Coordinates of C-alpha atoms in Angstrom, one line a residue:
M1 CA 160.1 50.7 16.1
P2 CA 157.0 52.2 17.4
S3 CA 155.6 55.2 16.0
A4 CA 154.2 58.5 17.5
V5 CA 150.3 59.0 17.6
L6 CA 148.4 62.1 18.0
R7 CA 145.2 61.9 20.5
T8 CA 143.5 64.1 22.6
I9 CA 144.3 65.1 26.0
Q10 CA 142.9 62.6 28.7
Q11 CA 142.5 63.1 32.5
R12 CA 145.7 61.2 33.1
D13 CA 147.6 63.3 31.1
N14 CA 147.0 66.7 33.6
A15 CA 150.0 65.5 36.2
P16 CA 152.5 64.8 33.4
L17 CA 151.8 67.6 31.2
A18 CA 151.8 70.2 34.2
A19 CA 155.3 68.6 35.3
I20 CA 156.5 69.2 31.5
I21 CA 155.4 72.6 31.1
R22 CA 156.7 73.7 34.5
Q23 CA 160.2 72.2 34.2
T24 CA 160.4 73.5 30.5
L25 CA 159.4 77.4 32.1
I26 CA 162.3 76.5 34.8
S27 CA 164.7 75.8 32.0
F28 CA 163.9 79.1 30.5
Q29 CA 163.9 81.0 34.0
A30 CA 160.3 82.0 33.2
N31 CA 159.0 80.3 36.4
V32 CA 157.6 83.6 37.9
P33 CA 154.4 85.1 38.6
G34 CA 152.3 85.8 35.7
T35 CA 153.1 82.8 33.8
A36 CA 151.4 79.4 33.5
F37 CA 153.9 78.3 35.9
S38 CA 151.7 79.6 38.7
D39 CA 148.4 79.2 36.9
P40 CA 146.1 76.5 38.9
E41 CA 144.5 75.4 35.4
L42 CA 147.8 74.2 34.5
N43 CA 146.7 71.2 36.8
A44 CA 143.7 70.5 34.9
L45 CA 144.1 71.0 31.3
F46 CA 142.2 68.1 30.6
E47 CA 139.2 69.8 32.3
T48 CA 139.9 73.1 30.8
F49 CA 139.6 71.9 27.3
Q50 CA 136.4 70.1 27.7
T51 CA 134.8 73.5 26.3
P52 CA 133.0 72.7 22.9
G53 CA 135.2 73.6 20.3
A54 CA 138.3 73.6 22.4
W55 CA 141.2 70.9 21.6
Y56 CA 144.5 69.8 23.2
W57 CA 146.7 67.4 21.0
I58 CA 149.1 65.2 22.9
A59 CA 152.0 63.3 20.8
G60 CA 152.5 59.9 22.5
E61 CA 154.5 56.8 22.2
R62 CA 154.1 53.6 24.0
N63 CA 151.6 55.6 26.7
N64 CA 154.4 58.3 26.9
I65 CA 153.7 62.0 26.2
L66 CA 156.6 63.2 23.7

């Protein structure tokens, strides 16, 4: 059985993370203006977290985000 790994965000994570976050906001009926749902930076989390001292951790398994 594969085990989950923690890693820092990679550019390839942008689209799947944006989809996960948007779907979660929809499920909580929080897909409204003023939330991350409409924030353009949501599509570029890798680039956003390239600032020194900024970290975004991904839990993954077999190249899938958990």
